Amino acid sequence: MTVDARYALLLGVAREAGRLAHDFWIRRAALTVELKGPQDFVSVADRDVETFIRGEIARAFPGDHFLGEETASSFSGNTDHLWIVDPIDGTHNFLRGIPYWNVSIAYVEAGVRTLGAVHDPARGELFHARRGGGAWRSNGDGDARIEVSNMTSLAGSMVAVGHSDRTPDSRYLELRRALMEAGAAFRNFGAAALQLAHVADGRLDGYVELELSSWDAMAGLLLVEEAGGRAAPFPGRGGLAVRAPVVASAAGIAAALSTLVQQATAGG
Ligand code: LIP
């Protein structure tokens, strides 16, 4: 019951939050953009969408907990009945008018990701999953079950590598070298949750990011797991409030990709 009701709320809120975000996107030229740090942007769009999501959840489930990108400093630390939200993932793309961004909402029970939704309003696609219930893509054509690709080798694969532009990290140069040498194509589209959703939908064969926040990762990781893919343990030892590595992929390349990432980044 509790998960059923939260799943229904998740889908409705993800859709409405996407509509709100898309309205801001259309009016992005008028947005005041603030810097939270180098290459770390925020606007009223991020804040208002997160406030909307938080308000809808609090109305329906007042006892639930909340961890959002724009209010993370107020997180209680309670990981039961917890909603983890990135109101606009791919903020830099969003502000530049690049149509690769999303609203990402996850729900966690006893620390276990249980529900997830990644809404891509620019393409009209809502990806969602319930632990044990499979991964789905909803669009104008209805709902379709999604699965990761059947790729079985890095050679010929397409692996996305996300990285924060906030701080230089030479490990990514080694990681990209290793992927090139393995014969993998690599991409970075600038929004972690949507790239994870595209791994779940078989459009990408894998996704790697060496330090990612839980609001970027949790919904997308559940999508990959429920679509038959594999994901390295997340969060890390520091828990949901600390950035940690993400490696997620089609099952057929999971072992090879994990080994490549470990070897390429061993130098620190
Ligand atoms: C972004 C992620 C991206 C990461 C960026 C940033 P935001 O999320 O989607 O993968 O590399 O540093 O965290 O900040 O746009 O919500």
mmCIF file of C-alpha atoms and ligand atoms in Angstrom:
data_model
loop_
_atom_site.group_PDB
_atom_site.id
_atom_site.type_symbol
_atom_site.label_atom_id
_atom_site.label_comp_id
_atom_site.label_asym_id
_atom_site.label_seq_id
_atom_site.Cartn_x
_atom_site.Cartn_y
_atom_site.Cartn_z
ATOM 1 C CA MET A 1 0.000 0.000 0.000
ATOM 2 C CA THR A 2 2.540 2.595 1.059
ATOM 3 C CA VAL A 3 4.719 1.981 -2.008
ATOM 4 C CA ASP A 4 1.717 1.800 -4.360
ATOM 5 C CA ALA A 5 0.453 5.171 -3.163
ATOM 6 C CA ARG A 6 3.912 6.723 -3.349
ATOM 7 C CA TYR A 7 4.406 5.352 -6.876
ATOM 8 C CA ALA A 8 1.190 7.013 -7.993
ATOM 9 C CA LEU A 9 2.272 10.281 -6.380
ATOM 10 C CA LEU A 10 5.753 9.997 -7.911
ATOM 11 C CA LEU A 11 4.391 9.739 -11.458
ATOM 12 C CA GLY A 12 2.006 12.642 -11.030
ATOM 13 C CA VAL A 13 4.564 14.916 -9.382
ATOM 14 C CA ALA A 14 7.278 14.011 -11.909
ATOM 15 C CA ARG A 15 4.938 14.925 -14.763
ATOM 16 C CA GLU A 16 3.805 18.220 -13.199
ATOM 17 C CA ALA A 17 7.322 19.191 -12.142
ATOM 18 C CA GLY A 18 8.467 18.541 -15.706
ATOM 19 C CA ARG A 19 5.768 20.834 -17.043
ATOM 20 C CA LEU A 20 6.835 23.552 -14.581
ATOM 21 C CA ALA A 21 10.505 23.122 -15.503
ATOM 22 C CA HIS A 22 9.677 23.193 -19.206
ATOM 23 C CA ASP A 23 7.804 26.485 -18.746
ATOM 24 C CA PHE A 24 10.944 27.922 -17.145
ATOM 25 C CA TRP A 25 13.016 26.510 -20.021
ATOM 26 C CA ILE A 26 10.924 28.335 -22.568
ATOM 27 C CA ARG A 27 11.459 31.554 -20.566
ATOM 28 C CA ARG A 28 15.138 30.813 -19.730
ATOM 29 C CA ALA A 29 16.405 34.050 -21.310
ATOM 30 C CA ALA A 30 14.682 35.924 -18.488
ATOM 31 C CA LEU A 31 16.119 33.804 -15.678
ATOM 32 C CA THR A 32 18.662 35.256 -13.276
ATOM 33 C CA VAL A 33 21.516 32.777 -13.099
ATOM 34 C CA GLU A 34 23.559 32.485 -9.897
ATOM 35 C CA LEU A 35 26.859 30.704 -9.350
ATOM 36 C CA LYS A 36 27.048 28.261 -6.409
ATOM 37 C CA GLY A 37 30.691 27.750 -7.359
ATOM 38 C CA PRO A 38 32.840 27.346 -10.486
ATOM 39 C CA GLN A 39 30.666 25.879 -13.295
ATOM 40 C CA ASP A 40 27.888 25.256 -10.715
ATOM 41 C CA PHE A 41 24.794 27.168 -11.779
ATOM 42 C CA VAL A 42 21.359 27.645 -10.210
ATOM 43 C CA SER A 43 18.322 29.741 -11.009
ATOM 44 C CA VAL A 44 14.806 30.276 -9.729
ATOM 45 C CA ALA A 45 13.822 27.351 -11.966
ATOM 46 C CA ASP A 46 15.792 24.846 -9.870
ATOM 47 C CA ARG A 47 14.519 26.314 -6.617
ATOM 48 C CA ASP A 48 10.858 26.650 -7.613
ATOM 49 C CA VAL A 49 10.674 23.158 -9.097
ATOM 50 C CA GLU A 50 12.228 21.671 -5.965
ATOM 51 C CA THR A 51 9.847 23.672 -3.754
ATOM 52 C CA PHE A 52 6.894 22.386 -5.799
ATOM 53 C CA ILE A 53 8.027 18.756 -5.531
ATOM 54 C CA ARG A 54 8.728 19.054 -1.812
ATOM 55 C CA GLY A 55 5.323 20.630 -1.180
ATOM 56 C CA GLU A 56 3.425 17.931 -3.064
ATOM 57 C CA ILE A 57 5.254 15.171 -1.176
ATOM 58 C CA ALA A 58 4.731 16.863 2.208
ATOM 59 C CA ARG A 59 1.001 17.227 1.530
ATOM 60 C CA ALA A 60 0.592 13.556 0.637
ATOM 61 C CA PHE A 61 3.107 12.019 3.067
ATOM 62 C CA PRO A 62 3.852 14.578 5.803
ATOM 63 C CA GLY A 63 6.037 12.182 7.778
ATOM 64 C CA ASP A 64 8.401 11.438 4.880
ATOM 65 C CA HIS A 65 11.905 12.859 4.674
ATOM 66 C CA PHE A 66 13.422 14.910 1.869
ATOM 67 C CA LEU A 67 16.872 15.389 0.354
ATOM 68 C CA GLY A 68 16.966 17.874 -2.514
ATOM 69 C CA GLU A 69 19.917 19.334 -4.375
ATOM 70 C CA GLU A 70 18.951 22.926 -3.556
ATOM 71 C CA THR A 71 18.203 22.292 0.150
ATOM 72 C CA ALA A 72 20.697 19.522 0.913
ATOM 73 C CA SER A 73 22.126 21.406 3.896
ATOM 74 C CA SER A 74 18.845 20.855 5.757
ATOM 75 C CA PHE A 75 18.814 17.061 5.230
ATOM 76 C CA SER A 76 17.961 15.274 8.500
ATOM 77 C CA GLY A 77 20.052 12.203 7.663
ATOM 78 C CA ASN A 78 17.038 9.883 8.003
ATOM 79 C CA THR A 79 17.131 7.419 5.076
ATOM 80 C CA ASP A 80 13.728 5.795 5.679
ATOM 81 C CA HIS A 81 10.734 7.019 3.689
ATOM 82 C CA LEU A 82 13.137 9.425 2.040
ATOM 83 C CA TRP A 83 12.619 11.319 -1.216
ATOM 84 C CA ILE A 84 15.779 12.305 -3.105
ATOM 85 C CA VAL A 85 15.265 15.015 -5.704
ATOM 86 C CA ASP A 86 17.208 16.809 -8.389
ATOM 87 C CA PRO A 87 14.715 19.381 -9.665
ATOM 88 C CA ILE A 88 16.685 20.073 -12.817
ATOM 89 C CA ASP A 89 19.496 17.644 -13.571
ATOM 90 C CA GLY A 90 21.642 19.035 -16.359
ATOM 91 C CA THR A 91 21.258 22.608 -15.175
ATOM 92 C CA HIS A 92 24.043 23.952 -17.403
ATOM 93 C CA ASN A 93 22.426 22.418 -20.494
ATOM 94 C CA PHE A 94 19.044 23.758 -19.348
ATOM 95 C CA LEU A 95 20.295 27.323 -19.024
ATOM 96 C CA ARG A 96 22.057 27.171 -22.408
ATOM 97 C CA GLY A 97 18.966 25.881 -24.188
ATOM 98 C CA ILE A 98 20.492 22.456 -24.839
ATOM 99 C CA PRO A 99 17.618 19.897 -24.748
ATOM 100 C CA TYR A 100 19.325 17.358 -22.482
ATOM 101 C CA TRP A 101 18.054 17.838 -18.935
ATOM 102 C CA ASN A 102 15.496 16.199 -16.653
ATOM 103 C CA VAL A 103 13.640 16.099 -13.344
ATOM 104 C CA SER A 104 14.912 13.223 -11.196
ATOM 105 C CA ILE A 105 12.982 11.900 -8.174
ATOM 106 C CA ALA A 106 13.811 8.781 -6.131
ATOM 107 C CA TYR A 107 12.100 7.250 -3.113
ATOM 108 C CA VAL A 108 14.094 5.215 -0.580
ATOM 109 C CA GLU A 109 12.821 2.861 2.138
ATOM 110 C CA ALA A 110 15.254 1.738 4.863
ATOM 111 C CA GLY A 111 18.107 3.030 2.720
ATOM 112 C CA VAL A 112 17.045 0.936 -0.310
ATOM 113 C CA ARG A 113 16.084 2.716 -3.570
ATOM 114 C CA THR A 114 12.513 1.598 -4.139
ATOM 115 C CA LEU A 115 10.959 4.020 -6.655
ATOM 116 C CA GLY A 116 12.507 6.244 -9.293
ATOM 117 C CA ALA A 117 11.416 8.628 -12.037
ATOM 118 C CA VAL A 118 13.432 10.577 -14.604
ATOM 119 C CA HIS A 119 11.322 12.988 -16.645
ATOM 120 C CA ASP A 120 12.676 14.416 -19.902
ATOM 121 C CA PRO A 121 10.079 17.056 -20.862
ATOM 122 C CA ALA A 122 11.999 18.209 -23.932
ATOM 123 C CA ARG A 123 11.434 14.770 -25.507
ATOM 124 C CA GLY A 124 8.169 14.026 -23.677
ATOM 125 C CA GLU A 125 9.568 10.868 -22.056
ATOM 126 C CA LEU A 126 9.044 9.785 -18.454
ATOM 127 C CA PHE A 127 11.207 6.885 -17.295
ATOM 128 C CA HIS A 128 10.080 5.196 -14.083
ATOM 129 C CA ALA A 129 10.618 2.062 -12.029
ATOM 130 C CA ARG A 130 9.581 0.279 -8.844
ATOM 131 C CA ARG A 131 11.976 -2.224 -7.261
ATOM 132 C CA GLY A 132 10.787 -5.607 -8.481
ATOM 133 C CA GLY A 133 8.341 -4.067 -10.948
ATOM 134 C CA GLY A 134 10.575 -3.453 -13.959
ATOM 135 C CA ALA A 135 11.584 -0.236 -15.706
ATOM 136 C CA TRP A 136 9.210 1.673 -17.979
ATOM 137 C CA ARG A 137 9.120 4.491 -20.491
ATOM 138 C CA SER A 138 5.947 6.554 -20.749
ATOM 139 C CA ASN A 139 5.340 8.937 -23.641
ATOM 140 C CA GLY A 140 2.558 9.943 -26.006
ATOM 141 C CA ASP A 141 2.385 6.346 -27.255
ATOM 142 C CA GLY A 142 1.696 4.929 -23.785
ATOM 143 C CA ASP A 143 3.853 2.814 -21.479
ATOM 144 C CA ALA A 144 6.583 0.445 -22.683
ATOM 145 C CA ARG A 145 8.803 -1.873 -20.671
ATOM 146 C CA ILE A 146 12.488 -1.034 -21.219
ATOM 147 C CA GLU A 147 15.649 -3.131 -21.060
ATOM 148 C CA VAL A 148 19.380 -2.449 -21.194
ATOM 149 C CA SER A 149 21.236 -3.307 -24.398
ATOM 150 C CA ASN A 150 22.554 -6.793 -25.127
ATOM 151 C CA MET A 151 26.099 -5.483 -25.650
ATOM 152 C CA THR A 152 28.711 -8.031 -24.504
ATOM 153 C CA SER A 153 32.010 -6.287 -25.275
ATOM 154 C CA LEU A 154 33.488 -2.839 -24.697
ATOM 155 C CA ALA A 155 34.707 -2.909 -28.289
ATOM 156 C CA GLY A 156 31.846 -1.432 -30.257
ATOM 157 C CA SER A 157 30.000 -0.203 -27.168
ATOM 158 C CA MET A 158 28.931 3.359 -26.381
ATOM 159 C CA VAL A 159 29.727 4.407 -22.815
ATOM 160 C CA ALA A 160 28.875 7.821 -21.366
ATOM 161 C CA VAL A 161 31.334 9.391 -18.943
ATOM 162 C CA GLY A 162 29.973 12.225 -16.843
ATOM 163 C CA HIS A 163 32.218 14.583 -14.993
ATOM 164 C CA SER A 164 31.750 17.672 -12.936
ATOM 165 C CA ASP A 165 33.207 20.757 -14.599
ATOM 166 C CA ARG A 166 33.589 22.261 -11.137
ATOM 167 C CA THR A 167 37.021 20.834 -10.462
ATOM 168 C CA PRO A 168 39.740 19.473 -12.791
ATOM 169 C CA ASP A 169 40.209 15.712 -12.419
ATOM 170 C CA SER A 170 42.944 14.069 -14.490
ATOM 171 C CA ARG A 171 41.504 10.606 -13.776
ATOM 172 C CA TYR A 172 38.978 11.315 -16.535
ATOM 173 C CA LEU A 173 41.777 11.656 -19.075
ATOM 174 C CA GLU A 174 43.031 8.175 -18.160
ATOM 175 C CA LEU A 175 39.472 6.828 -18.171
ATOM 176 C CA ARG A 176 38.771 8.191 -21.633
ATOM 177 C CA ARG A 177 42.127 6.863 -22.909
ATOM 178 C CA ALA A 178 41.285 3.400 -21.588
ATOM 179 C CA LEU A 179 37.846 3.453 -23.205
ATOM 180 C CA MET A 180 39.335 4.547 -26.527
ATOM 181 C CA GLU A 181 41.931 1.775 -26.334
ATOM 182 C CA ALA A 182 39.176 -0.713 -25.538
ATOM 183 C CA GLY A 183 37.332 0.326 -28.682
ATOM 184 C CA ALA A 184 34.436 1.990 -26.878
ATOM 185 C CA ALA A 185 32.769 5.164 -28.091
ATOM 186 C CA PHE A 186 32.336 7.662 -25.287
ATOM 187 C CA ARG A 187 29.935 10.520 -24.781
ATOM 188 C CA ASN A 188 29.035 13.001 -22.083
ATOM 189 C CA PHE A 189 25.626 14.623 -22.538
ATOM 190 C CA GLY A 190 25.814 16.595 -19.274
ATOM 191 C CA ALA A 191 22.944 15.134 -17.228
ATOM 192 C CA ALA A 192 23.690 12.035 -15.179
ATOM 193 C CA ALA A 193 20.141 10.897 -14.410
ATOM 194 C CA LEU A 194 19.037 11.058 -18.049
ATOM 195 C CA GLN A 195 22.156 9.224 -19.238
ATOM 196 C CA LEU A 196 21.393 6.493 -16.689
ATOM 197 C CA ALA A 197 17.817 6.368 -17.984
ATOM 198 C CA HIS A 198 19.212 5.984 -21.502
ATOM 199 C CA VAL A 199 21.371 3.086 -20.301
ATOM 200 C CA ALA A 200 18.184 1.489 -18.940
ATOM 201 C CA ASP A 201 16.522 2.064 -22.316
ATOM 202 C CA GLY A 202 19.439 0.529 -24.246
ATOM 203 C CA ARG A 203 20.461 3.766 -26.008
ATOM 204 C CA LEU A 204 23.769 3.779 -24.102
ATOM 205 C CA ASP A 205 25.623 0.663 -22.947
ATOM 206 C CA GLY A 206 27.066 2.174 -19.773
ATOM 207 C CA TYR A 207 27.496 5.246 -17.621
ATOM 208 C CA VAL A 208 30.436 6.213 -15.407
ATOM 209 C CA GLU A 209 30.949 9.217 -13.165
ATOM 210 C CA LEU A 210 33.634 9.190 -10.517
ATOM 211 C CA GLU A 211 31.914 11.478 -8.013
ATOM 212 C CA LEU A 212 28.161 11.919 -8.188
ATOM 213 C CA SER A 213 25.534 13.159 -5.754
ATOM 214 C CA SER A 214 22.679 10.903 -4.674
ATOM 215 C CA TRP A 215 20.071 13.228 -6.245
ATOM 216 C CA ASP A 216 21.761 12.804 -9.625
ATOM 217 C CA ALA A 217 22.113 9.031 -9.316
ATOM 218 C CA MET A 218 19.466 7.212 -7.275
ATOM 219 C CA ALA A 219 16.496 7.250 -9.658
ATOM 220 C CA GLY A 220 18.644 6.428 -12.682
ATOM 221 C CA LEU A 221 20.424 3.568 -10.917
ATOM 222 C CA LEU A 222 17.100 1.968 -10.030
ATOM 223 C CA LEU A 223 16.034 2.256 -13.681
ATOM 224 C CA VAL A 224 19.193 0.447 -14.802
ATOM 225 C CA GLU A 225 18.782 -2.305 -12.185
ATOM 226 C CA GLU A 226 15.113 -2.850 -13.034
ATOM 227 C CA ALA A 227 15.943 -2.897 -16.763
ATOM 228 C CA GLY A 228 18.290 -5.864 -16.258
ATOM 229 C CA GLY A 229 21.504 -3.895 -15.959
ATOM 230 C CA ARG A 230 24.175 -3.834 -13.275
ATOM 231 C CA ALA A 231 25.277 -1.026 -10.972
ATOM 232 C CA ALA A 232 28.226 -0.811 -8.627
ATOM 233 C CA PRO A 233 27.220 -0.266 -4.982
ATOM 234 C CA PHE A 234 25.896 3.270 -4.415
ATOM 235 C CA PRO A 235 25.952 5.276 -2.197
ATOM 236 C CA GLY A 236 29.443 4.895 -0.866
ATOM 237 C CA ARG A 237 30.548 4.506 2.730
ATOM 238 C CA GLY A 238 29.760 8.154 3.411
ATOM 239 C CA GLY A 239 26.058 7.607 2.812
ATOM 240 C CA LEU A 240 23.501 9.494 0.714
ATOM 241 C CA ALA A 241 24.769 12.971 1.575
ATOM 242 C CA VAL A 242 28.271 12.312 0.152
ATOM 243 C CA ARG A 243 29.224 12.127 -3.550
ATOM 244 C CA ALA A 244 30.393 8.675 -4.671
ATOM 245 C CA PRO A 245 31.390 6.834 -7.871
ATOM 246 C CA VAL A 246 28.741 5.532 -10.249
ATOM 247 C CA VAL A 247 29.379 2.650 -12.680
ATOM 248 C CA ALA A 248 26.249 1.258 -14.315
ATOM 249 C CA SER A 249 25.812 -0.687 -17.530
ATOM 250 C CA ALA A 250 24.281 -3.467 -19.547
ATOM 251 C CA ALA A 251 24.958 -6.803 -17.834
ATOM 252 C CA GLY A 252 27.155 -8.033 -20.709
ATOM 253 C CA ILE A 253 29.846 -5.397 -20.187
ATOM 254 C CA ALA A 254 29.537 -4.875 -16.426
ATOM 255 C CA ALA A 255 32.625 -6.849 -15.397
ATOM 256 C CA ALA A 256 34.843 -5.446 -18.169
ATOM 257 C CA LEU A 257 33.731 -1.866 -17.523
ATOM 258 C CA SER A 258 34.242 -2.183 -13.772
ATOM 259 C CA THR A 259 37.771 -3.538 -14.288
ATOM 260 C CA LEU A 260 38.598 -0.811 -16.810
ATOM 261 C CA VAL A 261 37.410 1.944 -14.456
ATOM 262 C CA GLN A 262 39.353 0.533 -11.493
ATOM 263 C CA GLN A 263 42.572 0.151 -13.502
ATOM 264 C CA ALA A 264 42.294 3.514 -15.279
ATOM 265 C CA THR A 265 41.681 5.460 -12.071
ATOM 266 C CA ALA A 266 44.009 3.559 -9.735
ATOM 267 C CA GLY A 267 46.576 6.324 -10.060
ATOM 268 C CA GLY A 268 44.215 8.685 -8.203
HETATM 269 C C1 LIP B 1 24.994 17.548 -12.948
HETATM 270 C C2 LIP B 1 25.116 16.074 -13.282
HETATM 271 C C3 LIP B 1 26.368 15.817 -14.089
HETATM 272 C C4 LIP B 1 27.541 16.196 -13.251
HETATM 273 C C5 LIP B 1 27.471 17.667 -12.937
HETATM 274 C C6 LIP B 1 26.193 18.025 -12.208
HETATM 275 P P1 LIP B 1 23.147 19.202 -12.013
HETATM 276 O O1 LIP B 1 23.842 17.739 -12.174
HETATM 277 O O2 LIP B 1 23.990 15.648 -13.997
HETATM 278 O O3 LIP B 1 26.483 14.472 -14.471
HETATM 279 O O4 LIP B 1 28.709 15.889 -13.927
HETATM 280 O O5 LIP B 1 28.558 18.007 -12.109
HETATM 281 O O6 LIP B 1 26.205 17.429 -10.930
HETATM 282 O O7 LIP B 1 24.102 20.012 -11.181
HETATM 283 O O8 LIP B 1 22.968 19.773 -13.359
HETATM 284 O O9 LIP B 1 21.884 18.924 -11.281
#
